[in-house]
Amino acid sequence: MHEVALMTEAVRLAVESAQSAGRGRMAVLRLRVGTLSGAVPAALEFAWEVVRRGTLAETARLEIETVPVVCWCAACQMEFAGADFFNECPGCHQVSGELRRGRELEIAALEFN
Amino acid sequence: MCQNPGCSCSDHSQADDHSHDHSHDHSHDHSHDHGHDHGHAPGPLTLAVNRSLLEKNDGLAERNRRLFRAKKLLVLNVVSSPGSGKTTFIGETAAKLAGQLRLGVIVGDLATDNDAARLRMAGIPVVQITTGTVCHLEADMIAKAAAKLDLDQLDVLVIENVGNLVCPADFDLGEALRVVLLSTTEGEDKPLKYPPMFHSAHVAVINKTDLADAAGFNRGQALANLKRISHHALIFEVSAKTGAGMAAWLDFLKQQRARL
């Protein structure tokens, strides 16, 4: 359950961003979470319910944008969809471990009313 | 329209200098009393943040790394599931390096200082971090714990992370090497089950080789799985208990320390 630590940091960053933009309570906190990030969206949502209390995020809605794995094939010079840390290029069938997307763990945006 | 000059609400006829978008509908009710400063929100806004949830930890880890480098300290972050033999492995590493390299340990556990006590009994400088409910160590915990050790008297600092193959994966501690342990009694498919952790490791150690036969450990399959997920990692096969295979691991540590 490192998701509690991650969500605590998400709320801390969100509050800091809201305050430096001169805003108060946020309406939406949007996270971007890669499927290989090691964080589980359901556990993030569970942690969210606890860590937002008493903060500017208290009444906000949590939206999690899941980012699927995108791999890069150096031989074919193209991106392709993957599922794991290593994926077979559909063009040349070589295995590539160069991930372009899928490990994200970040706050994408905040929305205010 | 709001007529109160002291009001901070946005419904004033004069041009305001707010830089945000004012194209939204302002048809909300303004019949309330404007004789006070009510801090009216300046309207809907989407604020792009795009900041990593790990940036704070990563920054602190980098600070640790600079300190460790400056002190020519080889720092290992040892991770594994509970019961794979981290404490024995670390204790044996320290004992076998005695007289060659001075080793200190930071031990993370949810509760009890049993592991720390075992190492301390062996004469190794140890700092215990009791994490309570936290399932992993973070860079700031390491900074505080390291401050309790006389780093100038050490050559190698081993961080024994909380026994957990999931949570510690995301948290850089400032180590030079991440070492993942896999014991023969756990089954050869651990790397496939916990890819982020195994993928992040620089070194993979297969421990308890003395129990491999009894556990029906499929060595070939384990190595294939490790090479698939941790393709860049160096692999050692040891029994910390019997000492088998430890020489290659110790030579590697000495080499790494000499390179600092």
Short mmCIF file of C-alpha atoms in Angstrom, two decimals, chain B residues 90-257:
data_model
loop_
_atom_site.label_atom_id
_atom_site.label_comp_id
_atom_site.label_asym_id
_atom_site.label_seq_id
_atom_site.Cartn_x
_atom_site.Cartn_y
_atom_site.Cartn_z
CA ILE B 90 23.83 -8.91 4.81
CA GLY B 91 25.30 -10.28 8.04
CA GLU B 92 27.40 -12.83 6.16
CA THR B 93 28.51 -10.19 3.67
CA ALA B 94 29.70 -7.98 6.56
CA ALA B 95 31.43 -10.86 8.35
CA LYS B 96 33.26 -12.01 5.23
CA LEU B 97 34.37 -8.48 4.39
CA ALA B 98 35.73 -7.87 7.90
CA GLY B 99 39.25 -6.47 7.73
CA GLN B 100 38.75 -5.50 4.07
CA LEU B 101 35.72 -3.22 3.93
CA ARG B 102 33.82 -1.61 6.79
CA LEU B 103 30.12 -2.14 6.44
CA GLY B 104 27.19 -0.37 8.12
CA VAL B 105 23.51 -1.21 7.84
CA ILE B 106 20.21 0.64 7.88
CA VAL B 107 17.34 -1.75 8.53
CA GLY B 108 13.74 -0.97 7.72
CA ASP B 109 10.92 -2.94 9.29
CA LEU B 110 7.30 -2.28 10.10
CA ALA B 111 7.82 -3.32 13.70
CA THR B 112 10.42 -4.91 16.02
CA ASP B 113 14.16 -4.44 15.82
CA ASN B 114 14.91 -8.16 15.64
CA ASP B 115 16.84 -7.87 12.39
CA ALA B 116 18.83 -4.90 13.66
CA ALA B 117 19.59 -6.73 16.90
CA ARG B 118 20.88 -9.77 14.97
CA LEU B 119 23.27 -7.59 13.00
CA ARG B 120 24.30 -5.54 16.02
CA MET B 121 25.19 -8.76 17.87
CA ALA B 122 27.62 -9.45 15.04
CA GLY B 123 29.31 -6.13 15.75
CA ILE B 124 27.96 -4.30 12.70
CA PRO B 125 26.97 -0.62 13.09
CA VAL B 126 23.19 -0.63 12.60
CA VAL B 127 20.45 1.97 12.54
CA GLN B 128 16.90 0.70 12.73
CA ILE B 129 14.03 2.46 11.01
CA THR B 130 10.67 1.30 12.29
CA THR B 131 8.23 2.38 9.62
CA GLY B 132 5.01 1.59 11.50
CA THR B 133 2.46 1.04 8.76
CA VAL B 134 4.64 2.25 5.91
CA CYS B 135 5.56 -0.62 3.63
CA HIS B 136 8.74 0.85 2.12
CA LEU B 137 11.64 3.16 2.90
CA GLU B 138 11.83 6.67 1.46
CA ALA B 139 14.83 8.89 0.78
CA ASP B 140 14.24 11.25 3.72
CA MET B 141 14.15 8.30 6.16
CA ILE B 142 17.56 7.27 4.82
CA ALA B 143 18.97 10.79 5.19
CA LYS B 144 17.92 10.84 8.86
CA ALA B 145 19.15 7.32 9.57
CA ALA B 146 22.47 7.87 7.80
CA ALA B 147 23.07 10.91 9.99
CA LYS B 148 23.16 8.55 12.98
CA LEU B 149 26.06 6.57 11.51
CA ASP B 150 29.65 7.73 11.32
CA LEU B 151 29.81 7.53 7.53
CA ASP B 152 33.50 8.45 7.46
CA GLN B 153 34.19 5.16 9.23
CA LEU B 154 32.33 3.10 6.60
CA ASP B 155 33.09 1.84 3.09
CA VAL B 156 29.79 0.15 2.34
CA LEU B 157 26.31 1.08 3.55
CA VAL B 158 23.67 -1.58 3.10
CA ILE B 159 20.04 -0.58 3.33
CA GLU B 160 17.84 -3.53 4.19
CA ASN B 161 14.49 -2.42 2.84
CA VAL B 162 11.13 -3.56 4.19
CA GLY B 163 10.38 -7.10 3.02
CA ASN B 164 8.04 -6.31 0.15
CA LEU B 165 8.40 -6.79 -3.59
CA VAL B 166 5.86 -4.13 -4.57
CA CYS B 167 6.07 -0.85 -2.72
CA PRO B 168 9.83 -0.19 -2.44
CA ALA B 169 10.20 -0.37 -6.24
CA ASP B 170 9.12 3.23 -6.85
CA PHE B 171 11.29 4.83 -4.19
CA ASP B 172 14.85 5.75 -5.03
CA LEU B 173 16.88 6.02 -1.81
CA GLY B 174 20.07 7.39 -3.36
CA GLU B 175 21.69 3.96 -3.61
CA ALA B 176 24.39 3.09 -6.12
CA LEU B 177 23.01 -0.41 -6.61
CA ARG B 178 19.63 -1.94 -6.10
CA VAL B 179 20.00 -5.59 -5.15
CA VAL B 180 16.97 -7.87 -5.32
CA LEU B 181 17.04 -11.21 -3.53
CA LEU B 182 15.11 -14.21 -4.72
CA SER B 183 15.31 -17.35 -2.63
CA THR B 184 14.98 -20.83 -4.05
CA THR B 185 12.10 -21.55 -1.66
CA GLU B 186 9.97 -18.79 -3.16
CA GLY B 187 9.50 -20.21 -6.61
CA GLU B 188 11.08 -19.27 -9.88
CA ASP B 189 8.24 -17.09 -11.14
CA LYS B 190 8.75 -14.18 -8.69
CA PRO B 191 10.34 -11.96 -11.38
CA LEU B 192 7.27 -12.43 -13.57
CA LYS B 193 4.91 -11.66 -10.70
CA TYR B 194 6.72 -8.50 -9.58
CA PRO B 195 8.19 -7.02 -12.74
CA PRO B 196 8.65 -3.39 -11.58
CA MET B 197 10.89 -4.44 -8.70
CA PHE B 198 12.93 -6.96 -10.66
CA HIS B 199 13.16 -4.61 -13.61
CA SER B 200 14.57 -1.84 -11.41
CA ALA B 201 17.35 -3.99 -9.91
CA HIS B 202 21.01 -3.72 -10.91
CA VAL B 203 21.84 -7.02 -9.25
CA ALA B 204 19.74 -10.13 -8.66
CA VAL B 205 20.86 -12.63 -6.04
CA ILE B 206 19.40 -16.12 -5.94
CA ASN B 207 19.74 -17.09 -2.27
CA LYS B 208 19.33 -20.37 -0.37
CA THR B 209 20.84 -22.46 -3.16
CA ASP B 210 21.44 -25.12 -0.49
CA LEU B 211 17.67 -25.65 -0.35
CA ALA B 212 17.11 -25.67 -4.11
CA ASP B 213 16.70 -29.42 -4.47
CA ALA B 214 14.43 -29.80 -1.46
CA ALA B 215 12.25 -26.95 -2.75
CA GLY B 216 12.12 -28.35 -6.27
CA PHE B 217 13.59 -25.10 -7.56
CA ASN B 218 13.80 -24.94 -11.34
CA ARG B 219 17.07 -23.05 -11.78
CA GLY B 220 16.90 -22.79 -15.58
CA GLN B 221 13.44 -21.34 -15.44
CA ALA B 222 14.42 -18.86 -12.70
CA LEU B 223 17.41 -17.64 -14.71
CA ALA B 224 15.28 -17.33 -17.84
CA ASN B 225 12.67 -15.32 -15.93
CA LEU B 226 15.32 -13.08 -14.41
CA LYS B 227 16.95 -12.48 -17.78
CA ARG B 228 13.61 -11.58 -19.28
CA ILE B 229 12.58 -9.01 -16.63
CA SER B 230 15.98 -7.92 -15.29
CA HIS B 231 17.91 -8.36 -18.53
CA HIS B 232 20.54 -5.78 -17.51
CA ALA B 233 21.04 -7.17 -13.98
CA LEU B 234 24.07 -9.14 -12.83
CA ILE B 235 23.04 -12.47 -11.34
CA PHE B 236 24.69 -14.18 -8.37
CA GLU B 237 23.72 -17.56 -6.96
CA VAL B 238 24.54 -17.97 -3.29
CA SER B 239 23.74 -19.66 -0.06
CA ALA B 240 24.42 -17.06 2.60
CA LYS B 241 24.10 -19.85 5.17
CA THR B 242 26.71 -22.22 3.77
CA GLY B 243 28.79 -19.54 2.07
CA ALA B 244 28.50 -21.15 -1.36
CA GLY B 245 28.80 -18.60 -4.14
CA MET B 246 29.50 -15.73 -1.75
CA ALA B 247 33.08 -15.20 -2.99
CA ALA B 248 31.93 -13.92 -6.40
CA TRP B 249 29.48 -11.53 -4.74
CA LEU B 250 32.14 -10.19 -2.36
CA ASP B 251 34.62 -9.71 -5.22
CA PHE B 252 31.98 -7.76 -7.06
CA LEU B 253 31.39 -5.50 -4.05
CA LYS B 254 35.11 -4.86 -3.63
CA GLN B 255 35.35 -3.99 -7.32
CA GLN B 256 32.40 -1.61 -7.08
CA ARG B 257 33.82 0.08 -3.99
#
